[in-house]
XYZ file of N, CA and C in Angstrom:
354
model
N -85.686 -103.142 8.137
C -84.444 -102.593 7.592
C -83.858 -101.424 8.410
N -82.517 -101.791 8.206
C -81.421 -100.649 8.774
C -80.057 -100.864 8.138
N -79.816 -99.781 8.024
C -78.373 -99.076 7.183
C -77.273 -99.807 7.744
N -76.104 -100.517 7.209
C -75.447 -101.126 7.787
C -74.329 -100.016 8.546
N -74.019 -100.461 9.719
C -72.971 -99.822 10.626
C -71.632 -99.943 10.280
N -70.903 -98.958 9.739
C -69.765 -98.874 8.329
C -68.695 -99.245 9.347
N -69.293 -99.570 10.022
C -67.433 -99.625 11.723
C -67.621 -101.163 11.773
N -68.761 -101.738 11.698
C -69.023 -102.898 12.317
C -69.435 -103.778 11.034
N -68.473 -103.823 10.037
C -69.118 -104.782 8.549
C -69.017 -105.834 8.978
N -69.850 -106.749 8.201
C -69.890 -108.535 8.102
C -68.947 -108.810 6.869
N -69.605 -108.172 5.903
C -69.185 -108.438 4.328
C -68.973 -106.985 3.423
N -67.857 -106.893 2.345
C -67.897 -105.778 1.479
C -67.506 -106.891 -0.485
N -68.018 -106.341 -0.546
C -68.168 -106.908 -1.957
C -67.692 -106.028 -3.000
N -66.452 -106.257 -3.707
C -66.420 -105.477 -4.844
C -67.651 -105.549 -6.217
N -67.952 -104.841 -6.498
C -68.750 -104.514 -7.905
C -68.572 -103.562 -8.702
N -68.823 -103.969 -9.927
C -69.001 -102.753 -10.855
C -70.535 -102.642 -12.040
N -70.838 -101.580 -11.861
C -71.918 -101.684 -12.994
C -71.522 -101.584 -13.974
N -71.969 -101.858 -15.772
C -72.090 -101.564 -17.244
C -72.622 -101.103 -17.797
N -73.078 -100.182 -18.910
C -74.035 -100.239 -19.542
C -73.963 -99.504 -20.346
N -75.408 -99.814 -21.495
C -75.426 -98.471 -22.569
C -76.368 -98.038 -21.856
N -76.434 -96.347 -21.772
C -77.076 -95.219 -21.420
C -78.013 -94.934 -22.399
N -79.643 -95.011 -22.849
C -80.535 -94.773 -23.740
C -81.257 -93.606 -23.162
N -82.087 -92.877 -23.707
C -82.668 -92.112 -23.120
C -83.873 -91.901 -22.711
N -84.379 -92.740 -21.913
C -85.176 -93.500 -20.686
C -84.279 -93.672 -19.079
N -84.300 -93.222 -18.423
C -84.111 -93.025 -17.291
C -83.715 -94.679 -17.095
N -82.529 -95.282 -16.516
C -82.325 -96.567 -15.796
C -81.310 -96.746 -14.589
N -81.848 -97.469 -14.042
C -80.825 -97.287 -13.398
C -79.487 -98.687 -13.140
N -78.072 -97.713 -12.715
C -77.199 -98.115 -12.789
C -76.738 -99.115 -11.291
N -77.097 -98.425 -10.143
C -76.939 -98.992 -9.156
C -78.358 -98.899 -8.169
N -79.340 -100.264 -8.056
C -79.969 -100.206 -6.990
C -79.925 -101.277 -5.469
N -79.320 -99.964 -4.880
C -79.166 -100.748 -3.305
C -80.210 -101.417 -2.824
N -79.155 -102.931 -2.486
C -80.449 -103.693 -1.664
C -81.020 -103.348 -0.192
N -82.045 -104.319 0.400
C -82.610 -103.429 1.371
C -81.063 -104.325 2.411
N -80.587 -103.635 4.056
C -80.040 -104.107 4.315
C -78.617 -103.726 4.236
N -78.489 -103.164 3.030
C -76.575 -103.075 2.574
C -76.957 -101.371 2.334
N -75.347 -101.177 1.998
C -75.498 -99.669 1.373
C -74.065 -99.757 0.457
N -73.949 -99.195 -0.393
C -72.896 -98.465 -1.376
C -71.717 -97.110 -1.330
N -70.899 -97.928 -0.947
C -69.177 -97.381 -1.433
C -69.377 -96.414 -2.626
N -69.471 -95.786 -3.469
C -69.440 -95.695 -5.000
C -68.366 -94.766 -5.649
N -67.395 -95.635 -5.868
C -65.828 -95.189 -5.796
C -65.899 -94.421 -7.428
N -66.390 -94.859 -8.442
C -65.686 -94.448 -10.017
C -67.190 -94.450 -10.636
N -67.386 -93.015 -11.278
C -68.510 -93.153 -12.631
C -67.710 -92.753 -13.776
N -67.366 -93.713 -14.765
C -67.082 -92.971 -16.359
C -67.962 -93.102 -17.195
N -68.444 -92.119 -17.405
C -69.331 -92.012 -19.107
C -68.177 -92.052 -20.449
N -68.249 -93.155 -21.310
C -67.858 -92.684 -22.873
C -68.498 -92.854 -23.826
N -68.514 -91.727 -25.006
C -69.135 -91.864 -25.752
C -68.085 -92.211 -26.827
N -69.272 -93.075 -26.785
C -68.641 -94.330 -28.244
C -69.633 -93.701 -29.404
N -69.927 -92.395 -29.600
C -69.995 -92.091 -31.236
C -68.856 -91.193 -31.818
N -68.327 -91.415 -33.011
C -67.095 -90.914 -33.260
C -67.154 -89.313 -33.770
N -68.836 -88.889 -33.697
C -68.421 -87.967 -34.121
C -69.678 -86.643 -33.691
N -70.403 -87.253 -32.791
C -71.654 -86.225 -32.164
C -71.414 -86.293 -30.074
N -71.792 -85.144 -29.705
C -71.104 -84.993 -28.503
C -72.710 -85.734 -27.816
N -72.639 -86.387 -26.521
C -74.482 -86.128 -25.898
C -73.978 -85.976 -24.498
N -75.500 -85.739 -24.241
C -75.302 -85.152 -22.603
C -75.588 -86.466 -21.625
N -75.483 -85.961 -20.724
C -75.919 -87.657 -19.731
C -76.093 -87.054 -18.372
N -77.497 -87.431 -17.860
C -77.539 -86.908 -16.143
C -77.550 -88.265 -15.773
N -77.192 -87.298 -14.497
C -76.965 -88.717 -13.775
C -77.684 -88.525 -12.299
N -78.310 -89.128 -12.085
C -79.745 -89.360 -10.898
C -79.597 -89.762 -9.424
N -79.560 -89.533 -8.417
C -79.898 -90.676 -7.321
C -81.511 -90.637 -6.646
N -81.871 -91.765 -6.330
C -83.717 -91.832 -5.935
C -83.406 -92.053 -4.362
N -84.015 -91.615 -3.405
C -83.691 -91.431 -2.395
C -84.870 -92.398 -1.391
N -85.673 -92.926 -2.195
C -87.553 -93.017 -1.730
C -87.263 -94.575 -2.665
N -87.034 -95.071 -3.056
C -86.764 -96.254 -3.949
C -87.025 -95.885 -5.454
N -87.124 -94.511 -5.983
C -87.423 -94.591 -7.331
C -88.675 -93.565 -7.728
N -89.400 -93.266 -6.536
C -90.393 -92.319 -6.620
C -89.622 -91.027 -7.588
N -88.800 -90.445 -6.550
C -88.334 -89.276 -6.844
C -86.626 -88.905 -6.907
N -86.750 -88.259 -8.158
C -85.107 -88.323 -8.156
C -84.197 -86.861 -8.572
N -83.036 -86.967 -8.160
C -82.607 -85.978 -7.550
C -80.903 -85.777 -8.525
N -80.776 -84.942 -9.292
C -79.623 -84.884 -10.036
C -78.530 -84.412 -9.637
N -77.355 -85.379 -9.993
C -76.245 -85.047 -8.977
C -75.470 -84.044 -10.414
N -75.786 -84.691 -11.848
C -75.258 -84.461 -12.623
C -76.169 -83.814 -13.702
N -76.491 -82.908 -14.729
C -77.513 -82.814 -15.197
C -76.870 -82.134 -16.710
N -77.443 -82.674 -17.770
C -77.256 -82.594 -18.918
C -75.378 -82.560 -19.285
N -74.930 -83.366 -18.763
C -73.574 -83.059 -18.897
C -72.699 -84.018 -20.311
N -72.684 -82.481 -21.175
C -71.719 -82.947 -22.653
C -70.992 -84.018 -22.838
N -70.317 -85.218 -22.850
C -69.297 -85.939 -23.098
C -68.710 -85.907 -24.953
N -68.229 -85.387 -25.181
C -67.019 -85.039 -26.370
C -67.474 -86.428 -27.068
N -67.462 -86.198 -28.496
C -67.254 -87.552 -29.219
C -65.899 -88.184 -28.543
N -66.007 -89.560 -28.837
C -64.737 -89.720 -28.899
C -64.038 -89.594 -27.248
N -64.998 -89.653 -26.585
C -64.015 -88.776 -24.986
C -64.989 -90.003 -24.091
N -64.242 -89.662 -22.734
C -64.523 -90.425 -21.677
C -64.620 -89.485 -20.546
N -65.732 -89.510 -19.651
C -65.862 -88.052 -18.298
C -65.687 -89.176 -16.801
N -64.730 -88.917 -16.304
C -64.825 -89.001 -14.964
C -65.367 -87.872 -13.899
N -66.943 -88.412 -13.750
C -67.870 -87.766 -13.179
C -67.666 -87.497 -11.196
N -66.993 -88.242 -10.608
C -66.289 -88.369 -9.446
C -65.112 -87.853 -9.019
N -64.990 -86.857 -8.085
C -64.106 -86.586 -7.821
C -63.608 -86.979 -6.466
N -64.651 -87.520 -5.531
C -64.715 -88.540 -4.217
C -65.571 -89.286 -4.105
N -65.661 -90.714 -3.300
C -66.746 -91.287 -3.221
C -67.673 -90.917 -2.737
N -68.725 -91.560 -2.881
C -70.156 -91.251 -2.423
C -71.257 -92.428 -2.143
N -71.795 -92.608 -0.977
C -72.487 -93.346 -0.395
C -73.707 -93.468 -0.900
N -74.375 -94.414 -1.112
C -75.731 -94.386 -0.984
C -76.315 -95.615 -0.524
N -77.569 -95.177 0.475
C -78.009 -95.944 1.294
C -78.801 -96.622 1.063
N -79.757 -97.967 1.642
C -80.257 -98.684 1.114
C -81.806 -98.412 0.644
N -82.067 -99.008 -0.561
C -83.089 -98.850 -1.058
C -82.897 -97.261 -2.033
N -81.658 -96.950 -2.662
C -81.074 -95.750 -3.119
C -81.373 -96.024 -4.190
N -81.375 -95.254 -5.725
C -81.063 -95.681 -6.963
C -79.961 -94.695 -7.378
N -79.309 -95.298 -7.920
C -78.240 -94.165 -8.687
C -78.865 -94.569 -10.479
N -79.340 -93.455 -11.002
C -79.532 -93.746 -12.557
C -79.024 -92.779 -13.379
N -79.369 -93.094 -14.585
C -78.645 -92.639 -15.668
C -79.506 -92.400 -17.134
N -79.053 -91.251 -17.569
C -80.408 -90.221 -18.778
C -79.573 -89.728 -19.767
N -79.311 -90.328 -20.962
C -78.706 -89.438 -22.030
C -79.301 -88.535 -23.224
N -79.018 -88.179 -24.123
C -79.387 -87.665 -24.906
C -79.987 -88.183 -26.336
N -79.316 -88.590 -26.603
C -79.030 -89.855 -27.598
C -79.318 -91.592 -27.330
N -79.586 -92.199 -27.631
C -79.873 -93.172 -27.125
C -78.733 -94.266 -27.989
N -77.448 -94.641 -27.336
C -77.038 -95.798 -27.553
C -75.952 -94.924 -27.695
N -75.459 -93.820 -27.396
C -74.241 -93.231 -27.359
C -73.004 -93.363 -26.755
N -73.678 -93.323 -25.762
C -72.997 -93.283 -24.480
C -73.128 -94.552 -23.845
N -71.788 -95.267 -22.853
C -72.198 -96.332 -22.354
C -71.435 -95.688 -20.547
N -71.437 -96.356 -19.483
C -71.475 -96.286 -18.150
C -70.760 -97.447 -17.754
N -69.316 -96.751 -16.637
C -68.621 -98.210 -15.973
C -69.011 -97.396 -14.446
N -69.264 -98.517 -13.637
C -69.418 -97.765 -12.467
C -68.831 -99.107 -11.516
N -67.742 -98.527 -10.662
C -67.053 -99.330 -9.412
C -67.306 -98.869 -8.252
N -68.607 -99.842 -7.384
C -68.554 -99.694 -6.095
C -68.489 -100.834 -5.398
N -68.814 -100.565 -3.408
C -68.627 -101.505 -3.083
C -69.449 -102.009 -2.273
N -70.385 -102.557 -2.332
C -71.626 -103.180 -1.043
C -71.118 -103.473 -0.228
N -71.864 -102.852 0.468
C -71.231 -102.958 2.406
C -72.525 -103.759 2.570
N -72.619 -105.115 3.727
C -73.344 -105.523 4.414
C -73.494 -105.722 5.917
N -74.216 -105.376 6.518
C -74.039 -105.901 7.830
C -74.048 -107.446 8.521
């Protein structure tokens, strides 16, 4: 396994990840071996019309054994959307970007990224 050299890339695929966020940690992006991902957008929408809900966004660098928060218990107001990234981030091969909510099915995520393959 080797991280692709992003100067000499063979293929770049545009990708989107979309889903509901529950109270259990769930993988939104799971980077395949021999590739990496450039995450351009992370949007968290609160679809509950009356209650705020918290979201935690984490990255695992070791295929799911340990997670590190890049956003912890961020409140998303009712009927609002949080734009989480100000600048793109890179995920290496076998990294996982995961999301968890304080209330099940009140939040959804949309992530736009580029899968880069050597």
